[in-house]
One Martini backbone bead per residue (centre of mass of N, CA, C, O) as a GRO file, in nm:
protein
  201
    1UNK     BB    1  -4.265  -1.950  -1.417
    2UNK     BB    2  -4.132  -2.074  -1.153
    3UNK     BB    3  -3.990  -2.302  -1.302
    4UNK     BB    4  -3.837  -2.137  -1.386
    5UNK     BB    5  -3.696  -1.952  -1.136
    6UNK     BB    6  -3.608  -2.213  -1.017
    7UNK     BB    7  -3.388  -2.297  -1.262
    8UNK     BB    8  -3.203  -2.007  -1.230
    9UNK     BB    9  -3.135  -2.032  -0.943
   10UNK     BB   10  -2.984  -2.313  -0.986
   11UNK     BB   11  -2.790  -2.231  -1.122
   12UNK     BB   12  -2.419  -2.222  -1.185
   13UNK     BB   13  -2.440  -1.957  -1.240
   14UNK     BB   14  -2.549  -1.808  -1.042
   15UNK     BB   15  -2.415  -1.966  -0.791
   16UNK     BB   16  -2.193  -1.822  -0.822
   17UNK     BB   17  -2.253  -1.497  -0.803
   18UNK     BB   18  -2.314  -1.534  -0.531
   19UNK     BB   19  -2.104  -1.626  -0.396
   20UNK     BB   20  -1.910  -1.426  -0.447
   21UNK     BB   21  -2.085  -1.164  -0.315
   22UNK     BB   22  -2.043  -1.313  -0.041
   23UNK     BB   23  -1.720  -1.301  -0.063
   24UNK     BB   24  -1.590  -1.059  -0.210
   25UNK     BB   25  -1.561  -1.143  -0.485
   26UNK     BB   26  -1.347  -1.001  -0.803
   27UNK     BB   27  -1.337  -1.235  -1.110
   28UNK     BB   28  -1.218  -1.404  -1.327
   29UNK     BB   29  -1.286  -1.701  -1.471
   30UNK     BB   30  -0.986  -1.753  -1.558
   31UNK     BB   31  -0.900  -1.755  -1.263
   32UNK     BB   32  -0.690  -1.915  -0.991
   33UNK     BB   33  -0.808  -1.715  -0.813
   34UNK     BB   34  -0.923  -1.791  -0.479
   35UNK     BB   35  -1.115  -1.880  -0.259
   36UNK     BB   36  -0.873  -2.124  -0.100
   37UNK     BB   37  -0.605  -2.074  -0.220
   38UNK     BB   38  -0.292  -2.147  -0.253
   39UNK     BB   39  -0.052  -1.985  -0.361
   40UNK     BB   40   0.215  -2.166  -0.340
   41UNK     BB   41   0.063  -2.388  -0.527
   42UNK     BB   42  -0.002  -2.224  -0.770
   43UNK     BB   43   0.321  -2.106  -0.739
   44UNK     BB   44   0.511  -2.355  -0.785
   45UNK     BB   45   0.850  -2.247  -0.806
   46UNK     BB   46   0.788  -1.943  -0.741
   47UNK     BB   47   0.960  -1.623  -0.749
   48UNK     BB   48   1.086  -1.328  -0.629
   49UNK     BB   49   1.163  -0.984  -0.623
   50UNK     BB   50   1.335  -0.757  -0.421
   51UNK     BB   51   1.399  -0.454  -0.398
   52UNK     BB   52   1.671  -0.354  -0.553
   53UNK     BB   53   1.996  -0.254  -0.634
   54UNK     BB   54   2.199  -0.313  -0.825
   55UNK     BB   55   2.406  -0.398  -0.610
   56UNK     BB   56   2.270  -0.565  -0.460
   57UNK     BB   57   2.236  -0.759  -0.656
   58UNK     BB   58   2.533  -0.861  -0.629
   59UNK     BB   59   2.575  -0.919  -0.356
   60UNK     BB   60   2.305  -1.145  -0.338
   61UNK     BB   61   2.355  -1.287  -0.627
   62UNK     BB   62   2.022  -1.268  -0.732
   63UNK     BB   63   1.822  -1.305  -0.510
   64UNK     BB   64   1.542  -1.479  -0.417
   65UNK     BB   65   1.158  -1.518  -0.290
   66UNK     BB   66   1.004  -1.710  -0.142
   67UNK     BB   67   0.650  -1.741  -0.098
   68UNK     BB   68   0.675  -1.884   0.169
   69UNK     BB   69   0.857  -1.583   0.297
   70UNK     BB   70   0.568  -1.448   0.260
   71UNK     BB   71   0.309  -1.634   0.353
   72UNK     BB   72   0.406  -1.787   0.597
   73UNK     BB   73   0.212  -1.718   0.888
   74UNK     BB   74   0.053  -1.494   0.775
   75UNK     BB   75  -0.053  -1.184   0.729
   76UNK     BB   76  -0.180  -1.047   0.382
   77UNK     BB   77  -0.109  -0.796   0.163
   78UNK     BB   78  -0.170  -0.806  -0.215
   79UNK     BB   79  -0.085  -0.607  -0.514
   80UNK     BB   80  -0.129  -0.620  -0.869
   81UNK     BB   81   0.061  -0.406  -1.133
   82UNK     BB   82   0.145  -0.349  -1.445
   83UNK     BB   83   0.353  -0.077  -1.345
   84UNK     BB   84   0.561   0.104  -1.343
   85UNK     BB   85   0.499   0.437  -1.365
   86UNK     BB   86   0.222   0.457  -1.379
   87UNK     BB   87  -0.028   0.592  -1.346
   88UNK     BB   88  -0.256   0.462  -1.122
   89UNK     BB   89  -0.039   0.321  -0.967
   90UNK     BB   90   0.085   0.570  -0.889
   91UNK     BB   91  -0.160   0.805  -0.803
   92UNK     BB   92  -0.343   0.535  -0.634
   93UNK     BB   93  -0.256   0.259  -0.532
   94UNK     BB   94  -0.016   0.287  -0.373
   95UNK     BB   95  -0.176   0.537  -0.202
   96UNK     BB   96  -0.383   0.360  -0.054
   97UNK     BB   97  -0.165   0.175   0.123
   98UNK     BB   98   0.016   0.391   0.242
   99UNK     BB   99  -0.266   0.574   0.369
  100UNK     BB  100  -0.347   0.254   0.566
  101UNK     BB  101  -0.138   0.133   0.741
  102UNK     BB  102  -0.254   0.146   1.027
  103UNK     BB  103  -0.534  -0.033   0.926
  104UNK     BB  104  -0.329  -0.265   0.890
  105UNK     BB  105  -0.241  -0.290   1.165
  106UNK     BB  106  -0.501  -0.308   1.332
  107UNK     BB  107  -0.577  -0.597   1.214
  108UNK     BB  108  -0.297  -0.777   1.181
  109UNK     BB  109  -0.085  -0.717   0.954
  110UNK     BB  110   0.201  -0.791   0.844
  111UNK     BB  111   0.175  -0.742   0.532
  112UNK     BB  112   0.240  -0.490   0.224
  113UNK     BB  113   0.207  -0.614  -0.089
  114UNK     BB  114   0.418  -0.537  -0.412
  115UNK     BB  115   0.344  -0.634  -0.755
  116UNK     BB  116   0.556  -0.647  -1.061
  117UNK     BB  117   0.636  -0.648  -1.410
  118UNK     BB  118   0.949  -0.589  -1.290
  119UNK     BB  119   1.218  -0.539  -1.227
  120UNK     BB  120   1.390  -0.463  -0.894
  121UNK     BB  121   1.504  -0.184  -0.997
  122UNK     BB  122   1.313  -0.023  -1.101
  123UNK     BB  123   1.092  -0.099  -0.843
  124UNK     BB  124   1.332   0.085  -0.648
  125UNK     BB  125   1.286   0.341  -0.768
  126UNK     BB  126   1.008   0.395  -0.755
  127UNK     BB  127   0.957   0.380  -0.473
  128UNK     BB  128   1.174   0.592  -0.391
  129UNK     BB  129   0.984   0.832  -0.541
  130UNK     BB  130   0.721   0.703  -0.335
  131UNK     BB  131   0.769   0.700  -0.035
  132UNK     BB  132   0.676   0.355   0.016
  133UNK     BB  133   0.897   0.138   0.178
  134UNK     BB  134   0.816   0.177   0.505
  135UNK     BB  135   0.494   0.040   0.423
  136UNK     BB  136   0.591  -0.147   0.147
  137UNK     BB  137   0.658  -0.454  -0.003
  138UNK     BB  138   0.886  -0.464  -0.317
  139UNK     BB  139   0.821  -0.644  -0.633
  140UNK     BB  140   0.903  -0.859  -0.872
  141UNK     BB  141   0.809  -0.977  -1.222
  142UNK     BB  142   1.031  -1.005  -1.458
  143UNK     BB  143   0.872  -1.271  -1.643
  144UNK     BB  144   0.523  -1.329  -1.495
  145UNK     BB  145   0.551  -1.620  -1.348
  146UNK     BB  146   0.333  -1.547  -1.123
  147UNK     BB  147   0.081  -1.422  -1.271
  148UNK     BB  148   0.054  -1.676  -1.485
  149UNK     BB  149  -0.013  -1.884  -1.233
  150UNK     BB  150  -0.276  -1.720  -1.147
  151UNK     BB  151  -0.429  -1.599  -1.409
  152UNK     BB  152  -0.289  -1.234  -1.436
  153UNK     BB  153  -0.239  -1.221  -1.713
  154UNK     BB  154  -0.109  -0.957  -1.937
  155UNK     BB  155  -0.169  -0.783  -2.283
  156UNK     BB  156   0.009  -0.476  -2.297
  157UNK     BB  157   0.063  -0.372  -2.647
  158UNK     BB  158  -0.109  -0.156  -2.696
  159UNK     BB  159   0.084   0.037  -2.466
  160UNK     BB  160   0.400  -0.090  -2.484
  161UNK     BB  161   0.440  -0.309  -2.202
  162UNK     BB  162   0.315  -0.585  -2.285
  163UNK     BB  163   0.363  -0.811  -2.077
  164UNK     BB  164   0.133  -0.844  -1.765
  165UNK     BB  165  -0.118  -0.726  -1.559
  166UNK     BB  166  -0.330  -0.722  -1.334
  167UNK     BB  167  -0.564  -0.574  -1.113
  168UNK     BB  168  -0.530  -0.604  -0.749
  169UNK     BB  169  -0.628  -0.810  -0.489
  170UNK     BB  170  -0.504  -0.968  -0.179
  171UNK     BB  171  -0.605  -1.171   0.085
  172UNK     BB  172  -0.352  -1.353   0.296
  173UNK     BB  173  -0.335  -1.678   0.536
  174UNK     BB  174  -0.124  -1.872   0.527
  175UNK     BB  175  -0.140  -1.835   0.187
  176UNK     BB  176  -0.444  -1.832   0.220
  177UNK     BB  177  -0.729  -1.715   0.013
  178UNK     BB  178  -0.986  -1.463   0.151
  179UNK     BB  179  -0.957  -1.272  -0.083
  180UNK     BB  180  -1.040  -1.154  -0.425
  181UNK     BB  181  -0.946  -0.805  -0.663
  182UNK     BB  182  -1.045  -0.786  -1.017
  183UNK     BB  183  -1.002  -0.568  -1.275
  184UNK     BB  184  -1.161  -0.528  -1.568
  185UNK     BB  185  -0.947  -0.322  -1.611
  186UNK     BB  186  -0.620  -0.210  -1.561
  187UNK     BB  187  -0.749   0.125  -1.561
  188UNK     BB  188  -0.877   0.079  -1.336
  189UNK     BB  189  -1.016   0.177  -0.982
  190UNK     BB  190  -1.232  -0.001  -0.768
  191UNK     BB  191  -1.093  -0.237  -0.617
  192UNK     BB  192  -0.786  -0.263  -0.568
  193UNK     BB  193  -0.783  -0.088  -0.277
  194UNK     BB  194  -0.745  -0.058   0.035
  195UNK     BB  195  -1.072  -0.027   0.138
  196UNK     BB  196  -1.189  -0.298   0.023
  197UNK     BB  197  -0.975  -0.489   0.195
  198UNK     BB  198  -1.071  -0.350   0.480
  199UNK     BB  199  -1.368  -0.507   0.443
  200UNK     BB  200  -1.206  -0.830   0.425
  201UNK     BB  201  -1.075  -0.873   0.696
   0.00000   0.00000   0.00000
């Protein structure tokens, strides 16, 4: 009995599990992201869009923003959920980090990113419906191609929405990632709430 205790003890499957525990992730097991990935090489040559008007974006022409000067040399907390307009996105995710900015200002959060998987300017009414451009920074993930090269990708047909993505949350500093926190199901609201985030900072 002893030497069974002690090889479940030593197995690779237990030991991942104890890491997780220890450092406060909560993710799939094919997902790309993890404590010390740098995001910004794992989704290396994908660009974000960020929130703006159908006229903004041809003003700007279209232009997109490297996950560098997103990420690059700053201390960011991002959440990535399925879409705008959506039930738990509107009720619950946004409005816990629109209601905690002052804590992660206290924090020394240089800033807190919205990423979904719709274009920039749904993305840009959506937030200007929450009231909540002031406090957080809102990206589009037009084509999903952010969110595959993470393995946060997920296939929301059943509801209707397609290729979408999975709900999340991760503290990343210059790029590299310190906590990394996706719910079991995208309709989940358990881990990437505001609160558990601050307590990984």
């Amino acid at each position: 009995m002893a030497m069974s205790i002690l090889k479940l003890r030593n197995s690779p499957a237990l030991r991942s599990v104890a890491n997780h525990a220890r450092i406060g992730v909560l993710s799939r097991g094919f997902s790309k992201l993890s404590e010390g990935t740098d995001i910004t090489s794992a989704a290396s040559g994908v660009s974000l869009q960020k929130a703006r008007s159908w006229d903004e974006g041809v003003s700007s022409n279209f232009s997109t923003t490297p996950l560098s000067d997103i990420f690059k040399g700053k201390k960011v907390v991002i959440f990535g959920l399925p879409g705008a307009y959506t039930g738990v996105c509107s009720q619950q995710h946004v409005p816990s980090y629109k209601s905690h900015i002052d804590k992660f200002k206290a924090k020394g959060i240089d800033s807190i990113i919205c990423v979904s998987v719709n274009d920039p300017y749904t993305v840009n009414g959506w937030a200007e419906k929450l009231d909540a451009k002031d406090a957080i920074e809102f990206y589009g993930d037009f084509d999903g191609k952010f969110h595959k090269s993470l393995g946060l990708d997920k296939d929301l047909s059943v509801a209707l929405l397609g290729p979408r993505s999975e709900r999340w949350s991760a503290y990343v500093e210059d790029g590299k990632v310190k906590a990394v926190n996706v719910e079991e199901a995208p309709s989940d609201f358990k881990v990437s709430g505001a609160e558990v985030i601050l307590g990984q900072i």
